[in-house]
DNA sequence: AAGAACTTTCAAAATGTTCTGAAACCTTGT
DNA sequence: ACAAGGTTTCAGAACATTTTGAAAGTTCTT
């Protein structure tokens, strides 16, 4: 019995649907709307460009929703426009390299979430002065501790930002290398 | 003019409020409810244990909400119960080490989000067979590509999980070290 | 420049999430 | 065992997000 004969044509389609559902679920626990994640999953798992109508039909969503989701995915840089000769429709294709994908997502999340928070933290820090308080009064004491806490948080967020910057600047291949190293390292650890 | 004299008592309180608001904002872009993030921010920035009524009063939220949020924070392991002698109330204190905090959050998110997705991906992978298809037909071809995509995604998610495991197992001090190294490295890069 | 093909926008409706407040439930001291 | 003090639960209200579908906008072709 050949390996492929064990699977009917329905299997592929079913697997695609499950993949889309799983990815949609995942997305919704991350600030990405379920539909947007599903559209991305669809484009990724099919591996071929689709037009708005294809997406609408397969996911059973409205034209407006499909349009919005595709546009957002373009903004995130995880989906690209594709033009087909002799066809006026626009087609959309998902990034197929999962590491490049991860970098794009990371980059976007840093830009949207880390940066603004860091800005707010700096402003907050300035409210209570740039230097350690001089006095030894209880109030000076408390002010000092407060500033220490804000500074700690700033350091943390800055570090996360820098870590992300490092990761997003690396070529995707480098990340793949890191991944295997991590993998090997971990396997070793478990055998001990 | 001394440094501390430039700041009235109102400054500290205002800075605390702004910190709480910023943290709440941040939390809501991450699947954590705004109130839960605010309660955490309050306990962190005050640096002293508070009881349910204190939290209700300062954040102007209902008893039910305060109770739910505190319980969730306990589940996440970022807030601890504190008992005061001669007082029957329970008090709650936030983890003050921001690295330990980060580890707790990472651990919990992996448990809640990465694990289930990985499980789903394995199931999906099994729908289309454990081995590469033998034939060269178009269908076999497509099945092969589909499996490659699912496998890529599995590898990615596994790597993320392992990376997180590494980070959460390290003592917080080690992370602090990594952070400074990253910092120095980056500063160097910018001066070049 | 008119028409056809396609895309984007937007206000209203559907859906989903969070919050409240009162009642039920524990737990401890007398 | 009761009462006082404290915590949790939960159904409904308030709030926020997402989706729809139709209208307006854009761009290409003839």
CSV table of C-alpha atoms (C1' of nucleotides) in Angstrom, one decimal:
chain,number,residue,atom,x,y,z
A,1,UNK,CA,0.0,0.0,0.0
A,2,UNK,CA,1.5,3.3,-1.1
A,3,UNK,CA,1.7,6.1,1.5
A,4,UNK,CA,-0.3,8.5,-0.5
A,5,UNK,CA,-3.2,6.1,-1.2
A,6,UNK,CA,-4.0,6.0,2.5
A,7,UNK,CA,-5.3,9.6,2.2
A,8,UNK,CA,-8.3,10.7,0.3
A,9,UNK,CA,-8.5,14.1,-1.3
A,10,UNK,CA,-10.7,15.3,1.5
A,11,UNK,CA,-7.8,14.9,3.9
A,12,UNK,CA,-5.8,17.8,2.5
A,13,UNK,CA,-8.7,20.1,2.6
A,14,UNK,CA,-9.6,19.0,6.1
A,15,UNK,CA,-6.0,19.5,7.3
A,16,UNK,CA,-6.1,23.0,5.7
A,17,UNK,CA,-9.3,23.9,7.6
A,18,UNK,CA,-7.9,22.7,10.9
A,19,UNK,CA,-4.7,24.6,10.3
A,20,UNK,CA,-6.7,27.8,9.6
A,21,UNK,CA,-8.8,27.3,12.7
A,22,UNK,CA,-5.8,26.6,14.9
A,23,UNK,CA,-4.0,29.7,13.6
A,24,UNK,CA,-7.1,31.8,14.0
A,25,UNK,CA,-7.4,30.7,17.6
A,26,UNK,CA,-3.7,31.6,18.3
A,27,UNK,CA,-4.1,35.0,16.7
A,28,UNK,CA,-7.0,35.9,18.8
A,29,UNK,CA,-5.0,35.4,22.1
A,30,UNK,CA,-2.5,37.8,20.7
A,31,UNK,CA,-4.3,41.1,19.7
A,32,UNK,CA,-4.6,40.0,16.1
A,33,UNK,CA,-8.2,39.5,15.1
A,34,UNK,CA,-9.3,36.0,14.5
A,35,UNK,CA,-10.3,36.7,10.9
A,36,UNK,CA,-7.0,38.4,10.1
A,37,UNK,CA,-5.1,35.4,11.4
A,38,UNK,CA,-7.4,33.0,9.5
A,39,UNK,CA,-6.8,34.9,6.2
A,40,UNK,CA,-3.1,34.7,6.8
A,41,UNK,CA,-3.2,31.0,7.7
A,42,UNK,CA,-5.2,30.4,4.5
A,43,UNK,CA,-2.7,32.1,2.3
A,44,UNK,CA,0.2,30.4,4.0
A,45,UNK,CA,-1.1,26.9,4.0
A,46,UNK,CA,-2.3,27.1,0.4
A,47,UNK,CA,1.0,28.4,-0.7
A,48,UNK,CA,-0.5,30.1,-3.7
A,49,UNK,CA,-1.8,33.7,-4.3
A,50,UNK,CA,-5.5,34.2,-3.8
A,51,UNK,CA,-7.7,37.1,-4.8
A,52,UNK,CA,-10.3,38.8,-2.5
A,53,UNK,CA,-13.1,36.7,-3.8
A,54,UNK,CA,-11.2,33.5,-3.2
A,55,UNK,CA,-10.7,34.5,0.4
A,56,UNK,CA,-14.3,35.5,0.8
A,57,UNK,CA,-15.5,32.2,-0.6
A,58,UNK,CA,-13.2,29.9,1.3
A,59,UNK,CA,-13.6,31.7,4.7
A,60,UNK,CA,-17.2,32.7,4.2
A,61,UNK,CA,-16.6,36.3,5.2
A,62,UNK,CA,-17.9,39.6,3.7
A,63,UNK,CA,-16.1,41.6,1.1
A,64,UNK,CA,-15.4,44.4,3.6
A,65,UNK,CA,-14.0,42.1,6.1
A,66,UNK,CA,-11.7,40.4,3.6
A,67,UNK,CA,-10.5,43.8,2.3
A,68,UNK,CA,-9.7,45.1,5.8
A,69,UNK,CA,-7.9,41.9,6.8
A,70,UNK,CA,-5.8,41.8,3.7
A,71,UNK,CA,-4.9,45.4,4.0
A,72,UNK,CA,-3.9,44.9,7.6
A,73,UNK,CA,-1.7,41.9,6.7
A,74,UNK,CA,0.0,44.0,4.0
A,75,UNK,CA,0.7,46.6,6.7
A,76,UNK,CA,2.2,44.0,8.9
A,77,UNK,CA,4.4,43.0,6.0
A,78,UNK,CA,3.5,39.3,6.2
A,79,UNK,CA,1.5,39.2,2.9
A,80,UNK,CA,2.5,40.6,-0.4
A,81,UNK,CA,0.5,41.8,-3.5
A,82,UNK,CA,0.9,39.7,-6.6
A,83,UNK,CA,-0.2,40.7,-10.0
A,84,UNK,CA,-1.1,38.1,-12.6
A,85,UNK,CA,-0.6,38.9,-16.3
A,86,UNK,CA,-3.9,39.2,-18.1
A,87,UNK,CA,-5.9,39.5,-14.9
A,88,UNK,CA,-6.9,42.8,-13.4
A,89,UNK,CA,-7.6,41.3,-10.0
A,90,UNK,CA,-5.0,41.7,-7.2
A,91,UNK,CA,-3.7,38.5,-5.7
A,92,UNK,CA,-2.2,38.1,-2.3
A,93,UNK,CA,0.5,35.7,-1.2
A,94,UNK,CA,1.8,35.0,2.3
A,95,UNK,CA,5.5,35.0,3.2
A,96,UNK,CA,6.5,31.3,3.1
A,97,UNK,CA,9.6,31.5,5.3
A,98,UNK,CA,8.4,31.1,8.8
A,99,UNK,CA,11.5,32.9,10.2
A,100,UNK,CA,11.0,35.9,8.1
A,101,UNK,CA,7.4,35.8,9.2
A,102,UNK,CA,8.3,35.8,12.8
A,103,UNK,CA,10.7,38.7,12.3
A,104,UNK,CA,8.0,40.7,10.6
A,105,UNK,CA,5.5,40.1,13.4
A,106,UNK,CA,8.1,40.9,16.1
A,107,UNK,CA,9.1,44.1,14.3
A,108,UNK,CA,5.5,45.2,14.1
A,109,UNK,CA,4.7,44.4,17.7
A,110,UNK,CA,7.7,46.3,19.0
A,111,UNK,CA,6.8,49.3,16.9
A,112,UNK,CA,3.2,49.3,18.1
A,113,UNK,CA,3.5,48.2,21.7
A,114,UNK,CA,7.0,48.5,23.1
A,115,UNK,CA,7.8,52.0,21.7
A,116,UNK,CA,4.7,53.8,23.1
A,117,UNK,CA,5.1,52.2,26.5
A,118,UNK,CA,8.7,53.2,26.7
A,119,UNK,CA,7.8,56.8,25.8
A,120,UNK,CA,5.2,56.8,28.5
A,121,UNK,CA,7.7,55.4,31.0
A,122,UNK,CA,10.2,58.1,30.3
A,123,UNK,CA,7.5,60.8,30.8
A,124,UNK,CA,6.5,59.2,34.1
A,125,UNK,CA,10.1,59.1,35.2
A,126,UNK,CA,10.5,62.8,34.6
A,127,UNK,CA,7.5,63.6,36.8
A,128,UNK,CA,9.5,62.7,39.9
A,129,UNK,CA,12.9,64.3,38.9
A,130,UNK,CA,15.9,63.1,37.1
A,131,UNK,CA,18.2,62.5,40.1
A,132,UNK,CA,18.0,60.6,43.4
A,133,UNK,CA,16.4,62.7,46.1
A,134,UNK,CA,18.8,64.3,48.6
A,135,UNK,CA,16.9,64.2,51.9
A,136,UNK,CA,16.5,61.3,54.3
A,137,UNK,CA,12.9,62.1,55.1
A,138,UNK,CA,10.3,59.4,54.7
A,139,UNK,CA,9.0,61.2,51.6
A,140,UNK,CA,12.4,61.4,50.0
A,141,UNK,CA,12.8,57.7,50.8
A,142,UNK,CA,9.6,56.7,49.1
A,143,UNK,CA,10.3,58.9,46.1
A,144,UNK,CA,13.6,57.2,45.8
A,145,UNK,CA,12.0,53.7,45.9
A,146,UNK,CA,9.4,54.8,43.4
A,147,UNK,CA,12.1,56.0,41.0
A,148,UNK,CA,14.0,52.8,41.4
A,149,UNK,CA,10.9,50.8,40.4
A,150,UNK,CA,10.2,53.0,37.3
A,151,UNK,CA,13.9,52.7,36.4
A,152,UNK,CA,13.8,48.9,36.7
A,153,UNK,CA,10.8,48.8,34.4
A,154,UNK,CA,12.5,51.1,31.9
A,155,UNK,CA,15.6,48.9,31.8
A,156,UNK,CA,13.5,45.8,31.3
A,157,UNK,CA,11.5,47.3,28.4
A,158,UNK,CA,14.6,48.8,26.8
A,159,UNK,CA,16.3,45.4,26.9
A,160,UNK,CA,13.3,43.7,25.3
A,161,UNK,CA,13.3,46.3,22.6
A,162,UNK,CA,17.0,45.8,21.9
A,163,UNK,CA,16.7,42.0,22.0
A,164,UNK,CA,14.0,42.3,19.3
A,165,UNK,CA,16.0,44.7,17.3
A,166,UNK,CA,18.8,42.2,17.3
A,167,UNK,CA,16.6,39.4,16.2
A,168,UNK,CA,14.8,41.4,13.5
A,169,UNK,CA,18.0,42.6,11.9
A,170,UNK,CA,19.5,39.2,11.5
A,171,UNK,CA,19.0,37.4,8.2
A,172,UNK,CA,16.4,34.7,8.6
A,173,UNK,CA,19.0,32.0,7.9
A,174,UNK,CA,20.9,33.0,11.0
A,175,UNK,CA,17.8,32.5,13.1
A,176,UNK,CA,17.3,29.0,11.6
A,177,UNK,CA,20.9,28.3,12.8
A,178,UNK,CA,20.2,29.5,16.3
A,179,UNK,CA,17.1,27.3,16.3
A,180,UNK,CA,19.0,24.1,15.5
A,181,UNK,CA,21.7,24.9,18.0
A,182,UNK,CA,19.0,25.4,20.7
A,183,UNK,CA,17.4,22.2,19.6
A,184,UNK,CA,20.6,20.1,19.8
A,185,UNK,CA,21.5,21.7,23.1
A,186,UNK,CA,18.2,20.8,24.6
A,187,UNK,CA,18.3,17.2,23.3
A,188,UNK,CA,21.6,16.8,25.0
A,189,UNK,CA,20.3,18.1,28.2
A,190,UNK,CA,17.4,15.7,28.3
A,191,UNK,CA,19.7,12.6,27.7
A,192,UNK,CA,21.9,13.4,30.7
B,1,UNK,CA,17.3,74.5,45.6
B,2,UNK,CA,17.4,70.8,46.6
B,3,UNK,CA,16.4,68.2,44.1
B,4,UNK,CA,13.5,66.9,46.3
B,5,UNK,CA,12.1,70.3,47.0
B,6,UNK,CA,11.2,70.6,43.3
B,7,UNK,CA,8.5,68.1,43.7
B,8,UNK,CA,5.3,68.4,45.7
B,9,UNK,CA,3.6,65.4,47.3
B,10,UNK,CA,1.1,65.3,44.5
B,11,UNK,CA,3.8,64.4,42.0
B,12,UNK,CA,4.3,60.9,43.5
B,13,UNK,CA,0.7,60.1,43.4
B,14,UNK,CA,0.3,61.5,39.8
B,15,UNK,CA,3.3,59.5,38.7
B,16,UNK,CA,1.7,56.4,40.2
B,17,UNK,CA,-1.5,57.0,38.4
B,18,UNK,CA,0.2,57.5,35.1
B,19,UNK,CA,2.2,54.4,35.6
B,20,UNK,CA,-0.9,52.4,36.3
B,21,UNK,CA,-2.6,53.8,33.3
B,22,UNK,CA,0.3,53.0,31.0
B,23,UNK,CA,0.6,49.5,32.3
B,24,UNK,CA,-3.1,48.9,31.9
B,25,UNK,CA,-2.9,50.1,28.3
B,26,UNK,CA,0.0,47.7,27.7
B,27,UNK,CA,-1.8,44.8,29.3
B,28,UNK,CA,-4.9,45.2,27.1
B,29,UNK,CA,-2.9,44.9,23.9
B,30,UNK,CA,-1.7,41.5,25.3
B,31,UNK,CA,-4.8,39.4,26.2
B,32,UNK,CA,-4.6,40.6,29.8
B,33,UNK,CA,-7.6,42.6,30.9
B,34,UNK,CA,-7.0,46.2,31.5
B,35,UNK,CA,-8.1,46.1,35.1
B,36,UNK,CA,-5.9,43.1,35.9
B,37,UNK,CA,-2.9,44.9,34.5
B,38,UNK,CA,-3.9,48.0,36.5
B,39,UNK,CA,-4.2,46.1,39.7
B,40,UNK,CA,-0.7,44.6,39.1
B,41,UNK,CA,0.7,48.0,38.3
B,42,UNK,CA,-0.8,49.4,41.5
B,43,UNK,CA,0.8,46.7,43.7
B,44,UNK,CA,4.1,47.0,41.9
B,45,UNK,CA,4.5,50.7,42.0
B,46,UNK,CA,3.3,51.1,45.6
B,47,UNK,CA,5.7,48.3,46.6
B,48,UNK,CA,3.6,47.5,49.7
B,49,UNK,CA,0.9,44.9,50.2
B,50,UNK,CA,-2.7,46.1,49.8
B,51,UNK,CA,-6.0,44.4,50.7
B,52,UNK,CA,-9.0,44.1,48.5
B,53,UNK,CA,-10.6,47.2,49.8
B,54,UNK,CA,-7.5,49.3,49.2
B,55,UNK,CA,-7.4,48.1,45.6
B,56,UNK,CA,-11.2,48.8,45.2
B,57,UNK,CA,-10.8,52.3,46.6
B,58,UNK,CA,-7.7,53.4,44.7
B,59,UNK,CA,-8.8,52.0,41.4
B,60,UNK,CA,-12.5,52.7,41.9
B,61,UNK,CA,-13.6,49.2,40.9
B,62,UNK,CA,-16.2,46.8,42.3
B,63,UNK,CA,-15.5,44.1,44.8
B,64,UNK,CA,-16.1,41.4,42.3
B,65,UNK,CA,-13.8,42.8,39.8
B,66,UNK,CA,-11.0,43.3,42.4
B,67,UNK,CA,-11.4,39.8,43.7
B,68,UNK,CA,-11.3,38.3,40.2
B,69,UNK,CA,-8.3,40.3,39.1
B,70,UNK,CA,-6.3,39.5,42.3
B,71,UNK,CA,-7.1,35.8,41.9
B,72,UNK,CA,-6.0,35.8,38.3
B,73,UNK,CA,-2.7,37.6,39.3
B,74,UNK,CA,-2.2,34.9,41.9
B,75,UNK,CA,-2.7,32.2,39.2
B,76,UNK,CA,-0.2,33.9,37.0
B,77,UNK,CA,2.3,33.9,39.9
B,78,UNK,CA,3.1,37.6,39.7
B,79,UNK,CA,1.3,38.5,43.0
B,80,UNK,CA,1.6,36.8,46.3
B,81,UNK,CA,-0.7,36.6,49.4
B,82,UNK,CA,0.6,38.3,52.5
B,83,UNK,CA,-0.8,37.9,56.0
B,84,UNK,CA,-0.4,40.6,58.6
B,85,UNK,CA,-0.4,39.7,62.2
B,86,UNK,CA,-3.4,40.8,64.1
B,87,UNK,CA,-5.3,41.5,60.9
B,88,UNK,CA,-7.7,39.0,59.4
B,89,UNK,CA,-7.7,40.6,55.9
B,90,UNK,CA,-5.6,39.1,53.2
B,91,UNK,CA,-3.0,41.4,51.6
B,92,UNK,CA,-1.5,41.1,48.2
B,93,UNK,CA,2.0,42.1,47.1
B,94,UNK,CA,3.5,42.2,43.6
B,95,UNK,CA,6.8,40.5,42.7
B,96,UNK,CA,9.3,43.4,42.8
B,97,UNK,CA,12.0,41.8,40.6
B,98,UNK,CA,11.1,42.7,37.1
B,99,UNK,CA,13.0,39.8,35.6
B,100,UNK,CA,11.3,37.3,37.8
B,101,UNK,CA,8.1,39.0,36.7
B,102,UNK,CA,9.0,38.6,33.1
B,103,UNK,CA,9.8,34.9,33.6
B,104,UNK,CA,6.5,34.3,35.3
B,105,UNK,CA,4.6,35.9,32.5
B,106,UNK,CA,6.5,34.0,29.8
B,107,UNK,CA,6.0,30.7,31.6
B,108,UNK,CA,2.3,31.3,31.8
B,109,UNK,CA,1.9,32.4,28.2
B,110,UNK,CA,3.8,29.4,26.9
B,111,UNK,CA,1.6,27.1,29.0
B,112,UNK,CA,-1.6,28.7,27.8
B,113,UNK,CA,-0.9,29.5,24.2
B,114,UNK,CA,2.1,27.7,22.8
B,115,UNK,CA,1.4,24.2,24.2
B,116,UNK,CA,-2.2,24.0,22.8
B,117,UNK,CA,-1.2,25.2,19.4
B,118,UNK,CA,1.6,22.7,19.2
B,119,UNK,CA,-0.8,19.9,20.1
B,120,UNK,CA,-3.1,21.0,17.4
B,121,UNK,CA,-0.3,21.2,14.9
B,122,UNK,CA,0.8,17.7,15.6
B,123,UNK,CA,-2.8,16.4,15.1
B,124,UNK,CA,-3.0,18.3,11.8
B,125,UNK,CA,0.3,16.8,10.7
B,126,UNK,CA,-1.1,13.3,11.3
B,127,UNK,CA,-4.1,13.9,9.1
B,128,UNK,CA,-1.9,13.8,6.0
B,129,UNK,CA,0.4,11.0,7.0
B,130,UNK,CA,3.7,10.7,8.8
B,131,UNK,CA,5.9,10.2,5.7
B,132,UNK,CA,6.5,12.0,2.4
B,133,UNK,CA,4.2,10.8,-0.3
B,134,UNK,CA,5.7,8.3,-2.7
B,135,UNK,CA,4.0,9.2,-6.0
B,136,UNK,CA,4.8,12.0,-8.4
B,137,UNK,CA,1.3,12.9,-9.2
B,138,UNK,CA,0.1,16.5,-8.8
B,139,UNK,CA,-1.8,15.5,-5.7
B,140,UNK,CA,1.2,13.8,-4.1
B,141,UNK,CA,3.2,16.9,-4.9
B,142,UNK,CA,0.7,19.2,-3.2
B,143,UNK,CA,0.4,16.9,-0.2
B,144,UNK,CA,4.2,17.0,0.1
B,145,UNK,CA,4.3,20.8,0.0
B,146,UNK,CA,1.5,21.0,2.5
B,147,UNK,CA,3.3,18.7,4.9
B,148,UNK,CA,6.5,20.8,4.5
B,149,UNK,CA,4.6,23.9,5.5
B,150,UNK,CA,3.1,22.3,8.6
B,151,UNK,CA,6.5,20.9,9.5
B,152,UNK,CA,8.1,24.3,9.2
B,153,UNK,CA,5.5,25.8,11.5
B,154,UNK,CA,5.9,23.0,14.0
B,155,UNK,CA,9.7,23.5,14.0
B,156,UNK,CA,9.1,27.2,14.6
B,157,UNK,CA,6.7,26.8,17.5
B,158,UNK,CA,8.9,24.1,19.1
B,159,UNK,CA,11.9,26.4,18.9
B,160,UNK,CA,10.0,29.2,20.5
B,161,UNK,CA,8.8,26.9,23.3
B,162,UNK,CA,12.4,25.8,23.9
B,163,UNK,CA,13.7,29.3,23.9
B,164,UNK,CA,11.1,30.2,26.5
B,165,UNK,CA,11.9,27.1,28.6
B,166,UNK,CA,15.6,28.2,28.6
B,167,UNK,CA,14.8,31.7,29.7
B,168,UNK,CA,12.3,30.7,32.4
B,169,UNK,CA,14.7,28.1,33.9
B,170,UNK,CA,17.5,30.6,34.3
B,171,UNK,CA,17.9,32.4,37.6
B,172,UNK,CA,16.7,36.0,37.3
B,173,UNK,CA,20.2,37.3,37.9
B,174,UNK,CA,21.5,35.5,34.8
B,175,UNK,CA,18.9,37.4,32.7
B,176,UNK,CA,20.0,40.7,34.2
B,177,UNK,CA,23.6,39.8,33.0
B,178,UNK,CA,22.4,39.0,29.5
B,179,UNK,CA,20.6,42.3,29.5
B,180,UNK,CA,23.7,44.4,30.3
B,181,UNK,CA,25.8,42.5,27.8
B,182,UNK,CA,23.1,43.2,25.1
B,183,UNK,CA,23.2,46.8,26.2
B,184,UNK,CA,26.9,47.2,26.0
B,185,UNK,CA,27.0,45.4,22.7
B,186,UNK,CA,24.4,47.7,21.3
B,187,UNK,CA,26.1,50.9,22.5
B,188,UNK,CA,29.3,49.8,20.9
B,189,UNK,CA,27.5,49.2,17.6
B,190,UNK,CA,26.1,52.6,17.5
B,191,UNK,CA,29.4,54.4,18.1
B,192,UNK,CA,31.1,52.7,15.2
C,1,DA,C1',-14.9,60.0,-21.5
C,2,DA,C1',-18.0,56.3,-20.4
C,3,DG,C1',-18.3,51.9,-18.7
C,4,DA,C1',-16.6,47.8,-16.5
C,5,DA,C1',-14.0,45.5,-13.0
C,6,DC,C1',-12.3,45.8,-8.9
C,7,DT,C1',-11.2,47.9,-4.1
C,8,DT,C1',-12.1,50.6,0.0
C,9,DT,C1',-15.0,52.9,3.3
C,10,DC,C1',-18.4,53.4,6.8
C,11,DA,C1',-22.5,53.3,9.7
C,12,DA,C1',-25.3,50.0,11.7
C,13,DA,C1',-25.9,45.2,13.6
C,14,DA,C1',-23.9,41.2,15.6
C,15,DT,C1',-20.9,39.4,18.6
C,16,DG,C1',-17.8,39.1,22.5
C,17,DT,C1',-15.7,40.8,26.7
C,18,DT,C1',-15.5,43.0,31.1
C,19,DC,C1',-17.7,45.0,35.2
C,20,DT,C1',-21.0,45.5,38.8
C,21,DG,C1',-23.5,44.5,43.0
C,22,DA,C1',-25.9,41.6,45.6
C,23,DA,C1',-26.2,37.0,47.4
C,24,DA,C1',-23.9,32.8,48.7
C,25,DC,C1',-20.1,31.1,50.8
C,26,DC,C1',-16.2,30.3,53.7
C,27,DT,C1',-13.3,31.0,58.2
C,28,DT,C1',-12.2,32.5,62.6
C,29,DG,C1',-13.0,34.1,67.3
C,30,DT,C1',-16.0,34.0,71.2
D,1,DA,C1',-22.8,27.0,67.2
D,2,DC,C1',-23.2,31.7,66.2
D,3,DA,C1',-21.9,36.0,64.5
D,4,DA,C1',-18.6,39.0,62.4
D,5,DG,C1',-15.4,39.8,58.9
D,6,DG,C1',-13.8,38.6,54.7
D,7,DT,C1',-13.9,36.3,49.9
D,8,DT,C1',-16.0,34.3,45.7
D,9,DT,C1',-19.5,33.7,42.4
D,10,DC,C1',-22.7,34.9,38.8
D,11,DA,C1',-26.5,36.9,36.0
D,12,DG,C1',-27.3,40.9,33.9
D,13,DA,C1',-25.7,45.7,32.4
D,14,DA,C1',-22.2,48.3,30.2
D,15,DC,C1',-18.8,48.5,27.1
D,16,DA,C1',-15.7,47.3,23.2
D,17,DT,C1',-14.6,44.9,19.1
D,18,DT,C1',-15.7,42.7,14.8
D,19,DT,C1',-18.5,42.0,10.8
D,20,DT,C1',-21.6,43.1,7.3
D,21,DG,C1',-23.4,45.0,3.0
D,22,DA,C1',-24.2,48.7,0.4
D,23,DA,C1',-22.4,52.9,-1.4
D,24,DA,C1',-18.5,55.6,-2.9
D,25,DG,C1',-14.1,55.5,-4.9
D,26,DT,C1',-10.4,54.1,-8.1
D,27,DT,C1',-8.2,52.4,-12.1
D,28,DC,C1',-8.0,50.3,-16.4
D,29,DT,C1',-9.9,49.4,-21.2
D,30,DT,C1',-12.1,50.7,-25.2
